[in-house]
């Protein structure tokens, strides 16, 4: 099966997203998307249209859970997706300290098995952030995971250095990075294919 993931910027603000999802689906490619949840949480025709398109054409939706200022909207978006989306629902957690780990555990308790995967992303020094997830936080996370026996977790690639430093700290399935995916950059009159969103080395360019 071929799947496409929309995860750059906030795709739900585009007025033609629902039509785009339908178009992709008609090519026998299953689209997924990542969202902050604001549009989906709103009680608007746009939200209902997007939920219908999600139900008909989308395999999975990931809701970003890192920004506490819009946590209420994220929660409402998750509720609406579970009730009306008929798709696999994921939550993206940005882990920075013990409090962020505790918030992950609260979400795990709240949503239970209704969430397909909690996707864990460690904070990195990048862009506007000068901080990153600490060793103490990683060890706290692994302690909680093993104690509670959590299984519906997926780990971002930046966890790999910690897993190598502490082998056996987390038992999970690992696959070689970039094996099953490619990243498409849409430029004017050109499509650039890279191995992933983390590796932007040009693998192929397609002129339109």
PDB file of C-alpha atoms in Angstrom:
ATOM      1  CA  UNK A   1       0.000   0.000   0.000  1.00  0.00           C
ATOM      2  CA  UNK A   2       1.140   3.565  -0.724  1.00  0.00           C
ATOM      3  CA  UNK A   3       0.421   6.368   1.732  1.00  0.00           C
ATOM      4  CA  UNK A   4       1.125  10.093   1.684  1.00  0.00           C
ATOM      5  CA  UNK A   5       1.565  12.218   4.811  1.00  0.00           C
ATOM      6  CA  UNK A   6       0.806  15.955   4.903  1.00  0.00           C
ATOM      7  CA  UNK A   7       2.803  17.416   7.771  1.00  0.00           C
ATOM      8  CA  UNK A   8       4.370  20.716   6.696  1.00  0.00           C
ATOM      9  CA  UNK A   9       2.691  23.790   8.136  1.00  0.00           C
ATOM     10  CA  UNK A  10      -1.017  23.530   9.019  1.00  0.00           C
ATOM     11  CA  UNK A  11      -2.782  21.781   6.112  1.00  0.00           C
ATOM     12  CA  UNK A  12      -6.315  22.249   7.463  1.00  0.00           C
ATOM     13  CA  UNK A  13      -6.304  26.007   6.814  1.00  0.00           C
ATOM     14  CA  UNK A  14      -6.109  25.431   3.054  1.00  0.00           C
ATOM     15  CA  UNK A  15      -9.597  25.915   1.584  1.00  0.00           C
ATOM     16  CA  UNK A  16      -9.125  23.079  -0.918  1.00  0.00           C
ATOM     17  CA  UNK A  17      -7.754  20.435   1.473  1.00  0.00           C
ATOM     18  CA  UNK A  18     -10.909  18.300   1.373  1.00  0.00           C
ATOM     19  CA  UNK A  19     -10.842  18.228  -2.433  1.00  0.00           C
ATOM     20  CA  UNK A  20      -7.109  17.460  -2.385  1.00  0.00           C
ATOM     21  CA  UNK A  21      -7.651  14.492  -0.043  1.00  0.00           C
ATOM     22  CA  UNK A  22     -10.320  13.146  -2.397  1.00  0.00           C
ATOM     23  CA  UNK A  23      -8.069  13.609  -5.429  1.00  0.00           C
ATOM     24  CA  UNK A  24      -5.169  11.782  -3.762  1.00  0.00           C
ATOM     25  CA  UNK A  25      -7.476   8.956  -2.664  1.00  0.00           C
ATOM     26  CA  UNK A  26      -8.753   8.526  -6.233  1.00  0.00           C
ATOM     27  CA  UNK A  27      -5.167   7.793  -7.352  1.00  0.00           C
ATOM     28  CA  UNK A  28      -5.221   4.782  -4.974  1.00  0.00           C
ATOM     29  CA  UNK A  29      -2.880   6.527  -2.526  1.00  0.00           C
ATOM     30  CA  UNK A  30      -4.177   6.876   1.036  1.00  0.00           C
ATOM     31  CA  UNK A  31      -3.561  10.379   2.450  1.00  0.00           C
ATOM     32  CA  UNK A  32      -2.853  11.150   6.103  1.00  0.00           C
ATOM     33  CA  UNK A  33      -2.342  14.541   7.711  1.00  0.00           C
ATOM     34  CA  UNK A  34      -0.997  16.190  10.848  1.00  0.00           C
ATOM     35  CA  UNK A  35      -2.877  19.081  12.447  1.00  0.00           C
ATOM     36  CA  UNK A  36      -2.852  21.353  15.475  1.00  0.00           C
ATOM     37  CA  UNK A  37      -6.596  20.694  15.765  1.00  0.00           C
ATOM     38  CA  UNK A  38      -7.865  24.279  15.672  1.00  0.00           C
ATOM     39  CA  UNK A  39      -9.918  23.984  12.475  1.00  0.00           C
ATOM     40  CA  UNK A  40     -11.259  20.536  13.333  1.00  0.00           C
ATOM     41  CA  UNK A  41     -12.273  21.728  16.812  1.00  0.00           C
ATOM     42  CA  UNK A  42     -14.247  24.678  15.469  1.00  0.00           C
ATOM     43  CA  UNK A  43     -18.015  24.397  15.081  1.00  0.00           C
ATOM     44  CA  UNK A  44     -17.964  25.546  11.460  1.00  0.00           C
ATOM     45  CA  UNK A  45     -18.978  24.191   8.035  1.00  0.00           C
ATOM     46  CA  UNK A  46     -15.253  23.938   7.239  1.00  0.00           C
ATOM     47  CA  UNK A  47     -14.774  21.559  10.170  1.00  0.00           C
ATOM     48  CA  UNK A  48     -17.711  19.376   9.145  1.00  0.00           C
ATOM     49  CA  UNK A  49     -16.511  19.270   5.521  1.00  0.00           C
ATOM     50  CA  UNK A  50     -13.033  18.237   6.626  1.00  0.00           C
ATOM     51  CA  UNK A  51     -14.389  15.557   8.971  1.00  0.00           C
ATOM     52  CA  UNK A  52     -16.454  14.127   6.121  1.00  0.00           C
ATOM     53  CA  UNK A  53     -13.427  14.105   3.811  1.00  0.00           C
ATOM     54  CA  UNK A  54     -11.385  12.478   6.573  1.00  0.00           C
ATOM     55  CA  UNK A  55     -14.012   9.790   7.057  1.00  0.00           C
ATOM     56  CA  UNK A  56     -14.196   9.041   3.331  1.00  0.00           C
ATOM     57  CA  UNK A  57     -10.602   9.386   2.148  1.00  0.00           C
ATOM     58  CA  UNK A  58      -8.052   9.461   5.010  1.00  0.00           C
ATOM     59  CA  UNK A  59      -6.209   6.611   6.708  1.00  0.00           C
ATOM     60  CA  UNK A  60      -4.960   8.463   9.776  1.00  0.00           C
ATOM     61  CA  UNK A  61      -4.724  11.866  11.444  1.00  0.00           C
ATOM     62  CA  UNK A  62      -2.057  12.976  13.919  1.00  0.00           C
ATOM     63  CA  UNK A  63      -2.927  15.781  16.339  1.00  0.00           C
ATOM     64  CA  UNK A  64      -0.031  17.825  17.704  1.00  0.00           C
ATOM     65  CA  UNK A  65      -0.216  18.017  21.499  1.00  0.00           C
ATOM     66  CA  UNK A  66       2.850  20.078  22.358  1.00  0.00           C
ATOM     67  CA  UNK A  67       1.364  23.588  22.563  1.00  0.00           C
ATOM     68  CA  UNK A  68      -0.482  24.019  25.867  1.00  0.00           C
ATOM     69  CA  UNK A  69      -2.104  27.248  24.636  1.00  0.00           C
ATOM     70  CA  UNK A  70      -4.243  25.262  22.172  1.00  0.00           C
ATOM     71  CA  UNK A  71      -4.559  22.045  24.185  1.00  0.00           C
ATOM     72  CA  UNK A  72      -8.327  22.522  24.554  1.00  0.00           C
ATOM     73  CA  UNK A  73      -8.718  22.644  20.760  1.00  0.00           C
ATOM     74  CA  UNK A  74      -6.458  19.611  20.369  1.00  0.00           C
ATOM     75  CA  UNK A  75      -8.597  17.646  22.835  1.00  0.00           C
ATOM     76  CA  UNK A  76     -11.789  18.618  21.034  1.00  0.00           C
ATOM     77  CA  UNK A  77     -10.292  17.719  17.661  1.00  0.00           C
ATOM     78  CA  UNK A  78      -9.342  14.272  18.981  1.00  0.00           C
ATOM     79  CA  UNK A  79     -12.858  13.753  20.331  1.00  0.00           C
ATOM     80  CA  UNK A  80     -14.411  14.703  16.985  1.00  0.00           C
ATOM     81  CA  UNK A  81     -12.017  12.500  15.019  1.00  0.00           C
ATOM     82  CA  UNK A  82     -12.780   9.512  17.252  1.00  0.00           C
ATOM     83  CA  UNK A  83     -16.514  10.121  16.969  1.00  0.00           C
ATOM     84  CA  UNK A  84     -16.783  11.054  13.276  1.00  0.00           C
ATOM     85  CA  UNK A  85     -13.438  10.597  11.517  1.00  0.00           C
ATOM     86  CA  UNK A  86     -13.460   6.803  11.071  1.00  0.00           C
ATOM     87  CA  UNK A  87      -9.658   6.789  10.838  1.00  0.00           C
ATOM     88  CA  UNK A  88      -6.636   5.937  12.946  1.00  0.00           C
ATOM     89  CA  UNK A  89      -5.946   8.771  15.394  1.00  0.00           C
ATOM     90  CA  UNK A  90      -2.434   9.555  16.628  1.00  0.00           C
ATOM     91  CA  UNK A  91      -1.175  12.154  19.081  1.00  0.00           C
ATOM     92  CA  UNK A  92       2.219  13.840  18.666  1.00  0.00           C
ATOM     93  CA  UNK A  93       3.920  14.597  21.988  1.00  0.00           C
ATOM     94  CA  UNK A  94       6.936  16.897  22.237  1.00  0.00           C
ATOM     95  CA  UNK A  95       8.928  15.692  25.253  1.00  0.00           C
ATOM     96  CA  UNK A  96      11.169  18.197  26.987  1.00  0.00           C
ATOM     97  CA  UNK A  97      11.043  17.494  30.741  1.00  0.00           C
ATOM     98  CA  UNK A  98       9.330  15.309  33.345  1.00  0.00           C
ATOM     99  CA  UNK A  99       6.164  17.413  33.185  1.00  0.00           C
ATOM    100  CA  UNK A 100       5.800  16.687  29.478  1.00  0.00           C
ATOM    101  CA  UNK A 101       6.184  12.972  30.207  1.00  0.00           C
ATOM    102  CA  UNK A 102       3.462  13.235  32.854  1.00  0.00           C
ATOM    103  CA  UNK A 103       1.206  14.938  30.276  1.00  0.00           C
ATOM    104  CA  UNK A 104       1.803  12.008  27.910  1.00  0.00           C
ATOM    105  CA  UNK A 105       0.776   9.598  30.664  1.00  0.00           C
ATOM    106  CA  UNK A 106      -2.359  11.643  31.386  1.00  0.00           C
ATOM    107  CA  UNK A 107      -3.308  11.498  27.701  1.00  0.00           C
ATOM    108  CA  UNK A 108      -2.647   7.754  27.642  1.00  0.00           C
ATOM    109  CA  UNK A 109      -4.969   7.320  30.633  1.00  0.00           C
ATOM    110  CA  UNK A 110      -7.611   9.630  29.157  1.00  0.00           C
ATOM    111  CA  UNK A 111      -7.821   8.142  25.672  1.00  0.00           C
ATOM    112  CA  UNK A 112      -6.668   4.560  26.272  1.00  0.00           C
ATOM    113  CA  UNK A 113      -6.746   2.190  23.312  1.00  0.00           C
ATOM    114  CA  UNK A 114      -8.754   4.659  21.211  1.00  0.00           C
ATOM    115  CA  UNK A 115      -5.430   6.225  20.204  1.00  0.00           C
ATOM    116  CA  UNK A 116      -3.616   4.200  17.558  1.00  0.00           C
ATOM    117  CA  UNK A 117      -0.202   5.551  18.551  1.00  0.00           C
ATOM    118  CA  UNK A 118       1.212   8.221  20.817  1.00  0.00           C
ATOM    119  CA  UNK A 119       4.121   9.486  18.717  1.00  0.00           C
ATOM    120  CA  UNK A 120       6.967  10.699  20.953  1.00  0.00           C
ATOM    121  CA  UNK A 121       9.290  13.431  19.701  1.00  0.00           C
ATOM    122  CA  UNK A 122      12.198  14.636  21.861  1.00  0.00           C
ATOM    123  CA  UNK A 123      12.774  18.376  21.990  1.00  0.00           C
ATOM    124  CA  UNK A 124      15.885  19.325  20.005  1.00  0.00           C
ATOM    125  CA  UNK A 125      17.968  22.484  19.757  1.00  0.00           C
ATOM    126  CA  UNK A 126      16.475  23.701  16.515  1.00  0.00           C
ATOM    127  CA  UNK A 127      14.860  26.853  15.179  1.00  0.00           C
ATOM    128  CA  UNK A 128      13.693  29.007  18.088  1.00  0.00           C
ATOM    129  CA  UNK A 129      14.503  26.399  20.744  1.00  0.00           C
ATOM    130  CA  UNK A 130      17.790  26.463  22.632  1.00  0.00           C
ATOM    131  CA  UNK A 131      16.712  23.583  24.878  1.00  0.00           C
ATOM    132  CA  UNK A 132      16.480  19.847  24.355  1.00  0.00           C
ATOM    133  CA  UNK A 133      15.264  16.768  26.155  1.00  0.00           C
ATOM    134  CA  UNK A 134      17.665  15.780  28.930  1.00  0.00           C
ATOM    135  CA  UNK A 135      19.064  12.417  29.920  1.00  0.00           C
ATOM    136  CA  UNK A 136      17.086  12.638  33.159  1.00  0.00           C
ATOM    137  CA  UNK A 137      13.859  13.008  31.186  1.00  0.00           C
ATOM    138  CA  UNK A 138      14.678  10.023  28.968  1.00  0.00           C
ATOM    139  CA  UNK A 139      15.331   7.794  31.980  1.00  0.00           C
ATOM    140  CA  UNK A 140      12.120   9.007  33.646  1.00  0.00           C
ATOM    141  CA  UNK A 141      10.210   8.223  30.454  1.00  0.00           C
ATOM    142  CA  UNK A 142      11.614   4.698  30.172  1.00  0.00           C
ATOM    143  CA  UNK A 143      10.881   4.024  33.842  1.00  0.00           C
ATOM    144  CA  UNK A 144       7.231   5.005  33.401  1.00  0.00           C
ATOM    145  CA  UNK A 145       6.809   3.106  30.110  1.00  0.00           C
ATOM    146  CA  UNK A 146       8.185  -0.118  31.559  1.00  0.00           C
ATOM    147  CA  UNK A 147       6.295   0.219  34.841  1.00  0.00           C
ATOM    148  CA  UNK A 148       2.948   0.797  33.131  1.00  0.00           C
ATOM    149  CA  UNK A 149       3.554  -1.613  30.236  1.00  0.00           C
ATOM    150  CA  UNK A 150       2.606   0.915  27.572  1.00  0.00           C
ATOM    151  CA  UNK A 151       2.630  -0.452  24.029  1.00  0.00           C
ATOM    152  CA  UNK A 152       0.818   2.020  21.735  1.00  0.00           C
ATOM    153  CA  UNK A 153       3.886   4.246  21.480  1.00  0.00           C
ATOM    154  CA  UNK A 154       5.998   5.237  18.477  1.00  0.00           C
ATOM    155  CA  UNK A 155       9.385   6.921  18.825  1.00  0.00           C
ATOM    156  CA  UNK A 156      10.807   9.624  16.598  1.00  0.00           C
ATOM    157  CA  UNK A 157      14.237   9.032  15.078  1.00  0.00           C
ATOM    158  CA  UNK A 158      15.951  11.397  17.527  1.00  0.00           C
ATOM    159  CA  UNK A 159      15.340   8.851  20.294  1.00  0.00           C
ATOM    160  CA  UNK A 160      17.830   6.526  18.622  1.00  0.00           C
ATOM    161  CA  UNK A 161      20.981   8.020  20.263  1.00  0.00           C
ATOM    162  CA  UNK A 162      19.390   7.547  23.710  1.00  0.00           C
ATOM    163  CA  UNK A 163      18.343   3.974  22.883  1.00  0.00           C
ATOM    164  CA  UNK A 164      21.890   3.191  21.775  1.00  0.00           C
ATOM    165  CA  UNK A 165      23.311   4.725  24.959  1.00  0.00           C
ATOM    166  CA  UNK A 166      20.891   2.704  27.106  1.00  0.00           C
ATOM    167  CA  UNK A 167      20.339  -0.574  25.209  1.00  0.00           C
ATOM    168  CA  UNK A 168      17.298  -2.466  26.423  1.00  0.00           C
ATOM    169  CA  UNK A 169      15.818   0.585  28.136  1.00  0.00           C
ATOM    170  CA  UNK A 170      12.862   0.476  25.726  1.00  0.00           C
ATOM    171  CA  UNK A 171      11.732  -2.648  23.920  1.00  0.00           C
ATOM    172  CA  UNK A 172      10.414  -1.721  20.512  1.00  0.00           C
ATOM    173  CA  UNK A 173      10.668  -2.658  16.864  1.00  0.00           C
ATOM    174  CA  UNK A 174      13.268  -0.681  14.942  1.00  0.00           C
ATOM    175  CA  UNK A 175      13.551  -0.352  11.193  1.00  0.00           C
ATOM    176  CA  UNK A 176      16.343   1.259   9.164  1.00  0.00           C
ATOM    177  CA  UNK A 177      15.750   4.979   8.847  1.00  0.00           C
ATOM    178  CA  UNK A 178      14.210   6.237   5.599  1.00  0.00           C
ATOM    179  CA  UNK A 179      13.476   2.683   4.401  1.00  0.00           C
ATOM    180  CA  UNK A 180       9.778   3.163   3.774  1.00  0.00           C
ATOM    181  CA  UNK A 181       9.441   6.865   3.022  1.00  0.00           C
ATOM    182  CA  UNK A 182      10.443   9.766   0.836  1.00  0.00           C
ATOM    183  CA  UNK A 183       9.955  13.484   1.319  1.00  0.00           C
ATOM    184  CA  UNK A 184       8.534  15.707  -1.421  1.00  0.00           C
ATOM    185  CA  UNK A 185       9.363  19.413  -1.586  1.00  0.00           C
ATOM    186  CA  UNK A 186       7.015  21.294  -3.893  1.00  0.00           C
ATOM    187  CA  UNK A 187       8.849  24.176  -5.561  1.00  0.00           C
ATOM    188  CA  UNK A 188       7.747  26.419  -8.412  1.00  0.00           C
ATOM    189  CA  UNK A 189       7.675  24.249 -11.539  1.00  0.00           C
ATOM    190  CA  UNK A 190       9.616  21.500  -9.761  1.00  0.00           C
ATOM    191  CA  UNK A 191       9.218  18.552  -7.360  1.00  0.00           C
ATOM    192  CA  UNK A 192      12.282  17.696  -5.265  1.00  0.00           C
ATOM    193  CA  UNK A 193      12.451  14.226  -3.688  1.00  0.00           C
ATOM    194  CA  UNK A 194      14.603  13.763  -0.571  1.00  0.00           C
ATOM    195  CA  UNK A 195      15.081  10.650   1.608  1.00  0.00           C
ATOM    196  CA  UNK A 196      13.125  12.187   4.512  1.00  0.00           C
ATOM    197  CA  UNK A 197      12.217  15.481   6.160  1.00  0.00           C
ATOM    198  CA  UNK A 198      15.388  15.075   8.254  1.00  0.00           C
ATOM    199  CA  UNK A 199      17.649  14.295   5.303  1.00  0.00           C
ATOM    200  CA  UNK A 200      17.126  16.940   2.634  1.00  0.00           C
ATOM    201  CA  UNK A 201      19.792  15.673   0.275  1.00  0.00           C
ATOM    202  CA  UNK A 202      18.288  15.714  -3.216  1.00  0.00           C
ATOM    203  CA  UNK A 203      17.552  12.206  -4.478  1.00  0.00           C
ATOM    204  CA  UNK A 204      15.655  13.317  -7.587  1.00  0.00           C
ATOM    205  CA  UNK A 205      14.259  16.430  -9.217  1.00  0.00           C
ATOM    206  CA  UNK A 206      11.197  16.426 -11.460  1.00  0.00           C
ATOM    207  CA  UNK A 207      10.576  19.446 -13.671  1.00  0.00           C
ATOM    208  CA  UNK A 208       6.907  20.220 -14.279  1.00  0.00           C
TER     209      UNK A 208
END
